[in-house]
Amino acid sequence: MIATRQQRLGNFAGLGLVLVAWVLYAVYASPTQGWTFFLQLTVNGIILGSIYALIALGYSMVYGILKLLNFAHGDVYMIGSFIGFGVLSVLGGALSPAIPVVLLVLCMFAVAMIGSGVLGLVIERFAYRPLRNAPRIAPLISALGVAFFLENSALLLFGAQYRNYDGYDLISFNGIHIGGPTGVFVSYLGVIVISSSVALMVALVALVRWTRFGKAMRAVSFDREAAAMMGIDPDRVIATTFFVGSALAGAAGVMFGLVYSQIYHLIGFIAGLKGFTAAVVGGIGSIPGAMLGGLLVGMTESWAKGYLNGNVADLVVFGILIGFMLIRPTGLLGTPALQKV
Amino acid sequence: MLKKLGAVAVVAAAISVAVSTTAWGSAKGPDRVSAAAAAKVTCGKVRTIGVAAPLTGPAASIGVEQLHWAKYWAARWNRKHKSARIKIVSGDTQLGVDTAFAVKVAHSFASNSKVLAVVGPAGSQEVVASTSAYKGGSLGFISGSATRISLTDGHTDGNRIGYFYRTVPNDGVQAPRVANYMIKTLKWKRVYIIDDQETYSQGLADGVQAILKKNGVTVTRDSISQQASDFSSVIAKIPANTQGVYIPWQLAPQAQAFGQQLKAAGKSHVTLFGSDGLFSPDWKIAGSYDSFFPVSPSNATVLAYVKAHNGNGEYFGSPSYVAAQVDTLAITKACTLGHGKTTRAAVRKQIAKMKLKSSILGFPVSFSRGGDLHSPATFGIYQIQKDGTFKPVG
Amino acid sequence: MAEATPPPSAPSATQIGVDSWVTESDERRLHRAGAWGAVLRGWERLPPPGKLALVTPAIAVPFIPIVSSGNLFNYGIFILLYALLGLGLNVVVGFAGLLDLGYVAFFGFGAYTFAFLSGTHHEKGHVFTHHWPAELSIPVAIVLCGVLGLFLGSTSRRLLGDYLAIVTLFFGEAFVVFTNSADPYGVTNGSNGLANIDPLKFYAFGQHLTIASVRGYYWFLLGCVIVVLVVLHFMSESRTGRAWKASREDPLAAELMGIPVNRLKITAFIFGAGIAGLAGTVFAAAQTGAFPQNFSTQVLILIYAVVILGGVGSLTGMLVGAAVIIASNQVLDSTSPPNLQRVLFYAALIIGFALMFRSSWRKLAVVAASTVALGFAAHAIASAAWPRGVHGSVTSGGFLTGAIKHWVLLPTNPGRIADYVYVLVIVLAVSLTQLKGWWRVALAPFVFVFTAFLWENLLIQQPAVTRYVLFGALLIVLMAIRPQGLFGTARVEIA
């Protein structure tokens, strides 16, 4: 986990190159559409990216500690968005909320986070813990099974029809134009999403850096056996990690519902892949990396949708992942791991 | 190693020769699918019609309406014809999830020798995709909502003359109606058109775009996948002075999400204009316009339906009622002519000859050679009210 | 299956690649007394081609005379198709030990290539009309798939284990996205798919030979499966096959022994891709179309379920896995008769419980008796206290109607109750796996009764979704209990 000075310089150089390339591209493309368009896309991308970042954190933490790709993570996020929708419907729906809106939104977040967190705990306990010492192919297939199970359970329980949060009817105050009526528009809902995402990430960093649990988590991810010998219960630490990561995914699910309005049982899979890409771009296992990766992936997707074509955007994101995997599997902020033989 | 590979090659060659001979032999033998197609079916007291509609998935709201109306027809018919009852079997095409489901449904109808005629499928792309399966089973299929023009021209998207019919006017009627309403009534000068990349949507968008352009309206064309849920980038492209966005889509929940995200982008002053596929309670952005099949709400049968369904008109399904009606009458006629036995081909022949003097849609029904209505009434224009209902405005 | 069996004299000898439990279980199996033991011993002595010769017709033949073409299409063709896909995936996952999650893309690529080469399509104003004969377009499709496999396989030079899994998964997703909406030239016709495809037309020996019937496709596929089986059997026994297994068990050691590990990995990818491509061409022709979602993750999971259940690395297993998975997949399709689905569901449930208590006849009897009693008791209590709870109707019940009516609670309007019971059943089933001894016996009847309630009130209305839930659960359970599947050999990874 300790990077040498040279590696860090290399990381920043890589990051700088990527940013410069993107800005150059934007400059190249902007005369046809204008700078406002570019900035608007960037704002949209940051909103999208802060959702991806929250998903990426869960992936990254779990990979960091277990070296396990939790394919089911995207579906935990989907369940989170359905829990949020359930709370919204029980409390009167977007058009006639039964309690003050601020309280309602807080309720949605709280219930969704706790619900998905518990779901994460259950998944870890029953699908992954029995396979802790199995060949590495086994938990991957088990994870695929969990993802499939969750997706279709949601289909069974909630039906295949799309649900609409109608978040803009809920939060009726609108947003602000920056730079005149034709300038960049930032909706208040977007501001809420970005700021709550940042708040959650700050809380997570604090948790990992300054609490006993954080210390234990870092110790387990560094060397599980040594940590166990020092009196840390790895099972408990791993379970808590799953809880925290899944709760973040649940929050991301509610945010997605609020901003993009429409949810259904399949939103988890692609979002999971994007979140995973974010984790890889940032450097899997690294928490600041996940945030950075989320924002980069979100902005790239938004730009690709704006300048190229809505359909190519997914391919661009997938291409970035494959490229990073082949050329720089440690991501921007990650550290290379040696394979122990 | 080489020796073994040689042995493998010899075995493989021998087996493939054997297999192709068997396949050849069986290809010449009786073919069960075409057997179902050509077989004489004893009509009996119960005749079966297949209904292919999206019963689940994002377009479920319109598919369920189609099934309800078809079943409503069957119930009315069965009350009077105890000895020639109609049974409806439904197949879920999951429009908006995947076109392959429509093909699967078509195969299952084609291989079910009891099915004599079909109502549906709903979407134009589903019609194109499942044509081979229906033709293979010699089944006639009547859609109550597929409006793409070229479905009936016999060459552009494949030839289905003599198999496919529809009980709705096509987009050759819808597109001019919509474009003229935009130009003359709404007086729009700047329109943004977004298709959803499906056969139906692209055809309609092309048609409207051409007429608008001819009349000097500034048109921008864009397109977004039916699976998309983030529209923010497309919305960012819509110029602030645009008056209307035309979205000829099939999935009402998507239109709803689009409207919500339009508000989110501070562009709620831009008016949406949809097409028949969006005529559903799932789309409730107040102030939006929508074009829709001709219906006559004052028709006695329609009123009875509304009464039986708690005041819920579910008008999207009403052409499927007529489709089921045509199927039933054709089957009955073919059964009478065949003295209690008939074939699917005979039923198709009767569909082609069908002439209804009046229908619940408010106009007579008979088909051209390609399968279009002879005397189509025009599409209605509706506006969505604050309570989510559709009010006729033209 | 090609692993050496341990010498009987030293059952406790530690063997690399085979763990001690498995070694002993083989022992136990071989020394089991009675008729069943004799059958098992006979089976063990049979050489693999003999086993296949027994198994293949046993699966293939019953379908031919008795079924209608609809059923032959749904069962026969799909079982053979997935057997073929399983065999191909088995080369990559089973022989070479590479987790390829983009496998379904090759299947799709084969189908689209065939559709493009043998069919007429109008897309975005272009017309593509090629009517190549099948003996030309099938090999071309296979070769192109192989090239694509070479391309994807070459990433395995740089990537290990789960990193390879990720890249291939994204590759598969990218294929679906590309065909669905991102193709700039309109060759794939987006989500509308390609529909006007020729049937398999051969111009062999100057004769026009068209496979147009379902039966014809069945024979053709059966031929393909047999050819592929034979080729793979010799392949797995050949130098290449042994080298694959060596590099699967320990790539580093294999490399040191002079085995070209990287080249072998790529060869495995090419082989797998070619077989998937073959399956794709037949599929496109038989379905008369190719659509993006035919090649989605759902299909990938089905193929994996076939391979995992059958047993990674076993050829026989692929046939059995395909038969079990695809037959239950099709029985639980929304178009098949509900009563058949019901019988299958209860049979699976009973087998599951029997396996759970297989060690003790006493416990099994107690569970069975108390399950029956509990159902009637619950019914009696409900009809006294909650009459609405027993007045629902049995969904298209056949001969089981009477039993269900009096044993399962059927509320007139289950709605939310059924949803809550769904969650409850999951919780109960999960706790059942955690309990031991008589506690488990005490809980089991409740699980059974609640599951029956759930099936009658919710699942039977949506069998098509239920089956995917069950397949997902199957993957999880198999991984925890028997990762080697039915016919595979257990391996212990040397960490």
XYZ file of C-alpha atoms in Angstrom, chain B residues 1 4-5 7-8 11-12 15-17 19-20 22-28 30-33 36 90-92 97-101 103-105 107-108 111 125 128-133 155-159 196-200 202 225-227, chain C residues 65 67-71 73-74 122 124 180-181 189 191-193 195-197 205 207-216 219-220 222-224 226-227 230-231 234-235 237-240 286-289 291-294 298 330 333-335 467:
118
model
C -0.354 -36.564 -32.631
C -4.598 -39.120 -34.085
C -5.652 -35.969 -35.851
C -8.219 -40.451 -37.285
C -10.301 -37.622 -35.882
C -14.331 -39.943 -38.099
C -15.584 -36.383 -38.381
C -20.152 -38.590 -39.311
C -20.837 -35.400 -41.205
C -21.655 -37.384 -44.328
C -25.580 -36.522 -40.685
C -26.134 -34.653 -43.903
C -30.043 -38.054 -42.463
C -30.827 -34.372 -42.584
C -31.557 -34.657 -46.273
C -33.803 -37.581 -45.692
C -35.688 -35.869 -42.931
C -35.949 -32.668 -44.926
C -37.842 -34.643 -47.534
C -43.109 -34.771 -43.423
C -42.472 -31.375 -41.921
C -44.312 -30.859 -38.685
C -44.523 -27.062 -38.822
C -49.590 -27.723 -38.632
C -52.063 -14.989 -25.111
C -48.341 -14.698 -25.688
C -46.139 -12.133 -23.982
C -37.235 -5.706 -23.499
C -36.438 -7.686 -26.586
C -37.844 -8.305 -30.036
C -36.853 -11.966 -29.794
C -39.788 -12.618 -27.451
C -40.523 -14.289 -32.453
C -40.761 -16.884 -29.718
C -44.470 -16.209 -29.322
C -43.173 -19.845 -33.136
C -45.347 -21.123 -30.313
C -46.623 -24.865 -33.839
C -40.364 -4.105 -35.313
C -41.026 -7.458 -39.107
C -39.171 -9.905 -36.874
C -41.926 -12.471 -36.504
C -43.125 -12.505 -40.109
C -41.059 -15.570 -41.085
C -42.469 -17.547 -38.177
C -40.836 -5.265 -50.242
C -39.126 -2.727 -47.960
C -39.141 -4.761 -44.737
C -39.946 -8.083 -46.336
C -43.044 -9.411 -48.011
C -36.078 5.669 -30.127
C -34.230 3.663 -32.816
C -37.042 1.201 -33.343
C -38.486 0.560 -36.787
C -41.768 2.202 -35.865
C -37.765 5.949 -37.109
C -31.918 3.983 -27.460
C -35.081 2.496 -25.996
C -32.957 1.198 -23.123
C -40.938 -39.942 -32.304
C -43.115 -35.083 -29.517
C -44.797 -32.400 -31.583
C -42.590 -30.041 -33.529
C -43.243 -27.291 -30.992
C -41.842 -29.434 -28.227
C -38.084 -27.066 -30.977
C -38.361 -26.072 -27.333
C -32.714 -3.656 -45.346
C -30.814 2.369 -42.805
C -28.397 -3.263 -29.869
C -27.738 0.347 -30.629
C -30.150 -3.394 -37.559
C -32.624 -3.649 -31.474
C -34.898 -4.661 -34.350
C -32.516 -7.494 -35.092
C -35.133 -11.291 -39.350
C -35.012 -12.439 -42.974
C -32.629 -15.346 -42.703
C -23.333 -32.953 -54.533
C -28.314 -31.238 -55.007
C -30.278 -28.535 -53.307
C -30.710 -29.590 -49.748
C -32.679 -27.341 -47.447
C -33.232 -27.970 -43.773
C -36.523 -26.286 -43.189
C -38.203 -28.465 -40.624
C -37.639 -28.529 -36.898
C -36.846 -32.213 -37.218
C -34.156 -31.478 -39.763
C -30.791 -34.137 -36.682
C -28.292 -31.616 -37.899
C -27.328 -33.927 -33.067
C -24.710 -34.572 -35.719
C -22.827 -31.438 -34.739
C -21.537 -35.883 -31.807
C -18.771 -34.568 -34.048
C -15.615 -36.968 -30.594
C -13.170 -34.232 -31.546
C -9.513 -37.025 -28.679
C -8.403 -33.463 -28.084
C -6.463 -37.026 -24.483
C -3.948 -35.542 -26.867
C -0.729 -33.695 -26.100
C -2.582 -30.385 -26.338
C -33.647 -22.317 -36.621
C -35.006 -19.208 -34.918
C -35.239 -17.380 -38.275
C -33.668 -14.367 -36.672
C -31.640 -10.312 -31.897
C -29.299 -8.613 -29.431
C -30.950 -9.974 -26.303
C -30.564 -13.550 -27.550
C -29.129 -14.305 -19.117
C -38.424 -24.888 -20.913
C -41.506 -21.291 -19.593
C -44.727 -19.322 -19.534
C -46.007 -21.202 -22.582
C -36.724 -20.425 -13.138
